[in-house]
Coordinates of C-alpha atoms and ligand atoms in Angstrom, one line a residue:
M21 CA 5.4 24.2 21.0
D22 CA 7.6 23.0 23.9
I23 CA 9.5 20.1 22.5
S24 CA 10.1 18.5 25.9
L25 CA 6.3 18.4 26.4
V26 CA 5.9 16.4 23.3
D27 CA 8.7 14.1 24.4
S28 CA 7.1 13.6 27.8
F29 CA 3.7 12.8 26.1
V30 CA 5.4 10.3 23.9
I31 CA 6.9 8.6 26.9
H32 CA 3.4 8.4 28.5
V33 CA 2.0 6.9 25.3
K34 CA 4.7 4.3 25.0
Q35 CA 4.9 3.3 28.6
A36 CA 1.4 3.6 29.8
L37 CA -1.1 3.7 26.9
L38 CA 0.1 1.3 24.3
P39 CA 1.0 -1.7 26.5
N40 CA -2.5 -1.6 28.0
L41 CA -4.5 -0.7 24.9
H42 CA -6.7 -3.3 23.3
C43 CA -8.4 -2.3 20.1
S44 CA -9.3 -3.9 16.9
S45 CA -10.8 -3.1 13.5
I46 CA -13.2 -5.9 12.6
H47 CA -14.2 -4.3 9.2
P48 CA -12.5 -1.4 7.4
R49 CA -15.9 0.3 6.9
D50 CA -16.9 0.2 10.5
P51 CA -15.5 2.1 13.5
V52 CA -12.6 0.6 15.4
R53 CA -13.6 -1.2 18.6
V54 CA -11.7 -0.2 21.8
Q55 CA -11.9 -3.0 24.3
A56 CA -9.7 -1.6 27.0
F57 CA -7.4 1.4 27.8
P58 CA -5.8 2.6 31.0
E59 CA -6.8 5.5 33.3
P60 CA -6.6 8.5 33.1
W61 CA -6.6 8.4 29.3
E62 CA -9.7 9.4 27.6
L63 CA -11.1 8.1 24.3
V64 CA -11.7 11.2 22.2
G65 CA -13.0 9.5 19.1
V66 CA -12.8 6.5 16.8
G67 CA -12.5 6.2 13.0
N68 CA -12.6 3.1 10.9
Y69 CA -8.8 2.7 11.1
A70 CA -7.7 4.3 14.3
A71 CA -8.7 5.4 17.9
V72 CA -7.8 8.8 19.3
F73 CA -7.0 9.4 22.9
S74 CA -6.1 12.4 25.2
H75 CA -4.5 12.6 28.6
P76 CA -5.6 15.2 31.2
E77 CA -2.0 16.3 31.9
F78 CA -1.4 17.1 28.2
P79 CA -4.5 19.0 27.0
S80 CA -2.9 20.3 23.8
F81 CA -2.3 16.9 22.3
V82 CA -4.1 13.8 21.2
V83 CA -2.6 10.5 20.1
K84 CA -4.0 8.7 17.1
V85 CA -3.3 4.9 17.3
Y86 CA -3.9 2.8 14.2
A87 CA -5.6 -0.5 14.9
P88 CA -3.5 -3.6 14.2
G89 CA -3.5 -4.4 10.5
R90 CA -4.9 -1.1 9.3
P91 CA -2.7 0.9 6.9
G92 CA -2.4 4.7 6.8
F93 CA 0.3 5.7 9.3
E94 CA 3.0 6.5 6.8
E95 CA 0.7 8.3 4.4
E96 CA -0.7 10.5 7.2
T97 CA 2.7 11.6 8.4
L98 CA 3.7 12.4 4.8
V99 CA 0.5 14.4 4.3
Y100 CA 1.1 16.4 7.5
E101 CA 4.6 17.2 6.5
R102 CA 3.4 18.5 3.2
L103 CA 0.6 20.6 4.8
G104 CA 2.8 22.2 7.4
K105 CA 1.1 24.4 10.0
H106 CA -2.3 25.7 9.0
P107 CA -5.2 26.9 11.1
R108 CA -7.8 24.8 9.3
F109 CA -5.9 21.5 10.0
S110 CA -4.6 19.8 13.1
Q111 CA -0.9 19.7 13.4
Y112 CA 1.6 16.8 13.5
F113 CA 4.3 16.7 16.2
Y114 CA 5.7 13.2 16.3
G115 CA 5.0 9.7 14.9
D116 CA 6.2 6.2 15.6
K117 CA 4.2 3.4 14.1
P118 CA 1.4 2.8 15.0
F119 CA 0.8 6.2 16.6
L120 CA 0.9 9.9 15.8
I121 CA 0.9 12.8 18.2
L122 CA -1.4 15.6 16.9
K123 CA -2.6 18.9 18.1
R124 CA -5.9 18.5 20.0
I125 CA -8.8 20.3 18.4
N126 CA -11.2 20.9 21.2
G127 CA -14.3 21.0 18.9
V128 CA -17.2 18.8 18.0
T129 CA -17.4 16.7 14.8
L130 CA -20.0 17.7 12.3
Y131 CA -21.5 14.3 12.8
D132 CA -21.9 15.0 16.5
C133 CA -23.2 18.5 15.8
V134 CA -26.0 17.0 13.8
H135 CA -26.7 14.4 16.5
Q136 CA -26.8 17.0 19.2
G137 CA -28.8 19.5 17.2
V138 CA -26.0 22.1 17.4
I139 CA -26.3 24.4 14.4
I140 CA -23.4 24.4 11.9
P141 CA -22.9 27.8 10.4
E142 CA -22.1 28.2 6.7
Q143 CA -18.6 29.5 7.7
V144 CA -17.6 26.0 8.7
I145 CA -18.4 24.8 5.1
L146 CA -16.5 27.7 3.6
D147 CA -13.5 27.0 5.9
V148 CA -13.4 23.4 4.8
D149 CA -13.6 24.5 1.1
S150 CA -10.6 26.8 1.7
A151 CA -8.7 24.1 3.6
L152 CA -9.1 21.6 0.8
E153 CA -8.1 24.2 -1.7
Y154 CA -5.0 24.8 0.3
A155 CA -4.3 21.1 0.4
K156 CA -4.6 20.9 -3.4
Q157 CA -2.2 23.7 -3.8
R158 CA 0.3 21.6 -1.8
G159 CA -0.1 18.8 -4.3
L160 CA -2.5 16.7 -2.2
R161 CA -5.7 15.1 -3.2
P162 CA -8.3 15.6 -0.5
H163 CA -10.3 12.4 0.1
D164 CA -12.7 11.0 2.6
V165 CA -13.6 14.3 4.1
H166 CA -16.8 13.3 5.9
G167 CA -18.7 14.4 9.0
R168 CA -16.4 12.7 11.5
N169 CA -13.3 14.1 9.9
V170 CA -14.3 17.8 10.3
M171 CA -14.7 19.5 13.6
M172 CA -16.4 22.8 14.5
L173 CA -14.4 24.9 16.9
D174 CA -15.6 28.4 17.9
G175 CA -17.8 28.5 14.8
R176 CA -15.0 27.6 12.4
G177 CA -14.2 24.4 10.5
V178 CA -11.1 22.3 11.1
V179 CA -10.2 19.2 9.1
V180 CA -8.9 16.6 11.6
D181 CA -8.2 13.5 9.4
V182 CA -5.9 13.8 6.4
S183 CA -4.9 10.2 6.2
D184 CA -6.3 9.7 2.6
F185 CA -5.0 12.8 1.0
L186 CA -2.4 10.9 -1.1
H187 CA -5.0 8.5 -2.6
H188 CA -6.8 8.4 -5.8
G189 CA -10.2 6.8 -5.5
S190 CA -14.0 7.2 -5.4
M191 CA -14.2 8.7 -1.9
G192 CA -12.9 11.9 -3.3
K193 CA -16.5 13.0 -3.7
S194 CA -17.5 12.7 -0.1
W195 CA -16.9 16.4 0.8
G196 CA -18.9 17.5 -2.4
D197 CA -21.7 15.2 -1.3
L198 CA -21.7 16.5 2.3
R199 CA -21.6 20.1 1.0
W200 CA -24.6 19.3 -1.2
A201 CA -26.4 17.7 1.8
Y202 CA -25.6 20.8 3.9
Y203 CA -27.3 23.2 1.5
N204 CA -30.1 21.0 0.3
I205 CA -31.1 19.0 3.4
Y206 CA -29.4 20.4 6.5
R207 CA -30.0 24.1 6.2
P208 CA -33.6 24.0 4.9
I209 CA -34.8 21.2 7.2
I210 CA -32.6 20.0 10.0
A211 CA -31.1 23.3 11.0
R212 CA -34.3 25.2 10.6
F213 CA -36.0 23.1 13.3
A214 CA -32.8 22.5 15.2
L215 CA -33.6 18.8 15.0
P216 CA -31.3 16.4 16.9
I217 CA -30.8 13.2 14.9
P218 CA -30.4 9.9 16.7
Y219 CA -27.2 7.9 16.0
S220 CA -29.3 5.0 14.7
I221 CA -30.5 7.2 11.8
L222 CA -27.1 8.8 11.3
N223 CA -25.6 5.3 11.1
L224 CA -28.3 4.2 8.6
V225 CA -27.5 7.2 6.4
R226 CA -23.8 6.3 6.7
K227 CA -24.4 2.7 5.6
L228 CA -26.8 3.8 2.7
Y229 CA -24.2 6.3 1.5
Q230 CA -21.4 3.7 1.5
L231 CA -23.7 1.4 -0.4
I232 CA -24.6 4.0 -3.1
R233 CA -20.9 5.1 -3.4
R234 CA -19.8 1.5 -4.1
Ligands
ATP308 N1 -6.7 16.3 16.4 C1 -7.8 15.9 16.9 N2 -8.3 16.6 18.0 C2 -9.5 16.1 18.6 N3 -10.1 15.0 18.1 C3 -9.7 14.3 17.1 C4 -8.5 14.7 16.4 N4 -8.2 13.8 15.4 C5 -9.2 12.9 15.5 N5 -10.1 13.2 16.5 C6 -11.3 12.5 16.8 O1 -11.1 11.1 16.6 C7 -11.9 10.5 15.6 C8 -11.2 9.5 14.7 O2 -10.0 10.1 14.2 P1 -9.7 9.9 12.6 O3 -10.8 10.4 11.8 O4 -8.4 10.6 12.4 O5 -9.6 8.3 12.5 P2 -9.6 7.4 11.2 O6 -9.7 6.0 11.6 O7 -8.4 7.8 10.3 O8 -10.9 7.9 10.4 P3 -11.5 7.3 9.0 O9 -12.5 6.3 9.4 O10 -12.2 8.6 8.5 O11 -10.4 6.9 8.2 C9 -12.4 11.8 14.8 O12 -13.7 11.5 14.2 C10 -12.5 12.8 15.9 O13 -13.7 12.6 16.6
MG309 MG1 -11.7 9.8 10.2

């Protein structure tokens, strides 16, 4: 990767995006709200702790910005350093609290695949299994691997959020649960009929899941 390109992107982030970005995390279990950001930046996605943006002049990168008051920046940089470069993960280029520059994965999250009725092949599940195995071999503890933290790109799975891989905790099961749902609910019912699922139902499932896990 061209280092000067990363530097140039960082300058854009610091001078144009951050001073004009207004985002907040009202509740740690709900997505970050982005109230305003400047053109021509694009909002690629939001998680419960951070918002992710791209810039049309820098198509290889995204910038992940942690919302004020939300932890995870330091852990995520440490995890990426331990993972190194691996095809089943994004890649870390630079970090300066509260933002990280990452490789852009031009895919669709599994969550959005289910919403859009895009079929998720089994290969994606196998890819995530092997990615998490690799992370464990590197001494990490994969956590919080859910439908918005995995993307499908050219029929392959890529894990895009590794922020919780240093943690102990109950969310460690989420990939196991998702895997179970893939084989027992998704493949026999949803994929068979290529059913698109409205966000209202996906959100309800997400809330119910959080409730059961707690
Ligand atoms: N490298 C990437 N390339 C493309 N899109 C990405 C990338 N990283 C993240 N995204 C998008 O941004 C969204 C939010 O990013 P991310 O999951 O890292 O945030 P988070 O707040 O840490 O999430 P969580 O709520 O799981 O803790 C993702 O669901 C995905 O849609
Ligand atoms: Mg996430």
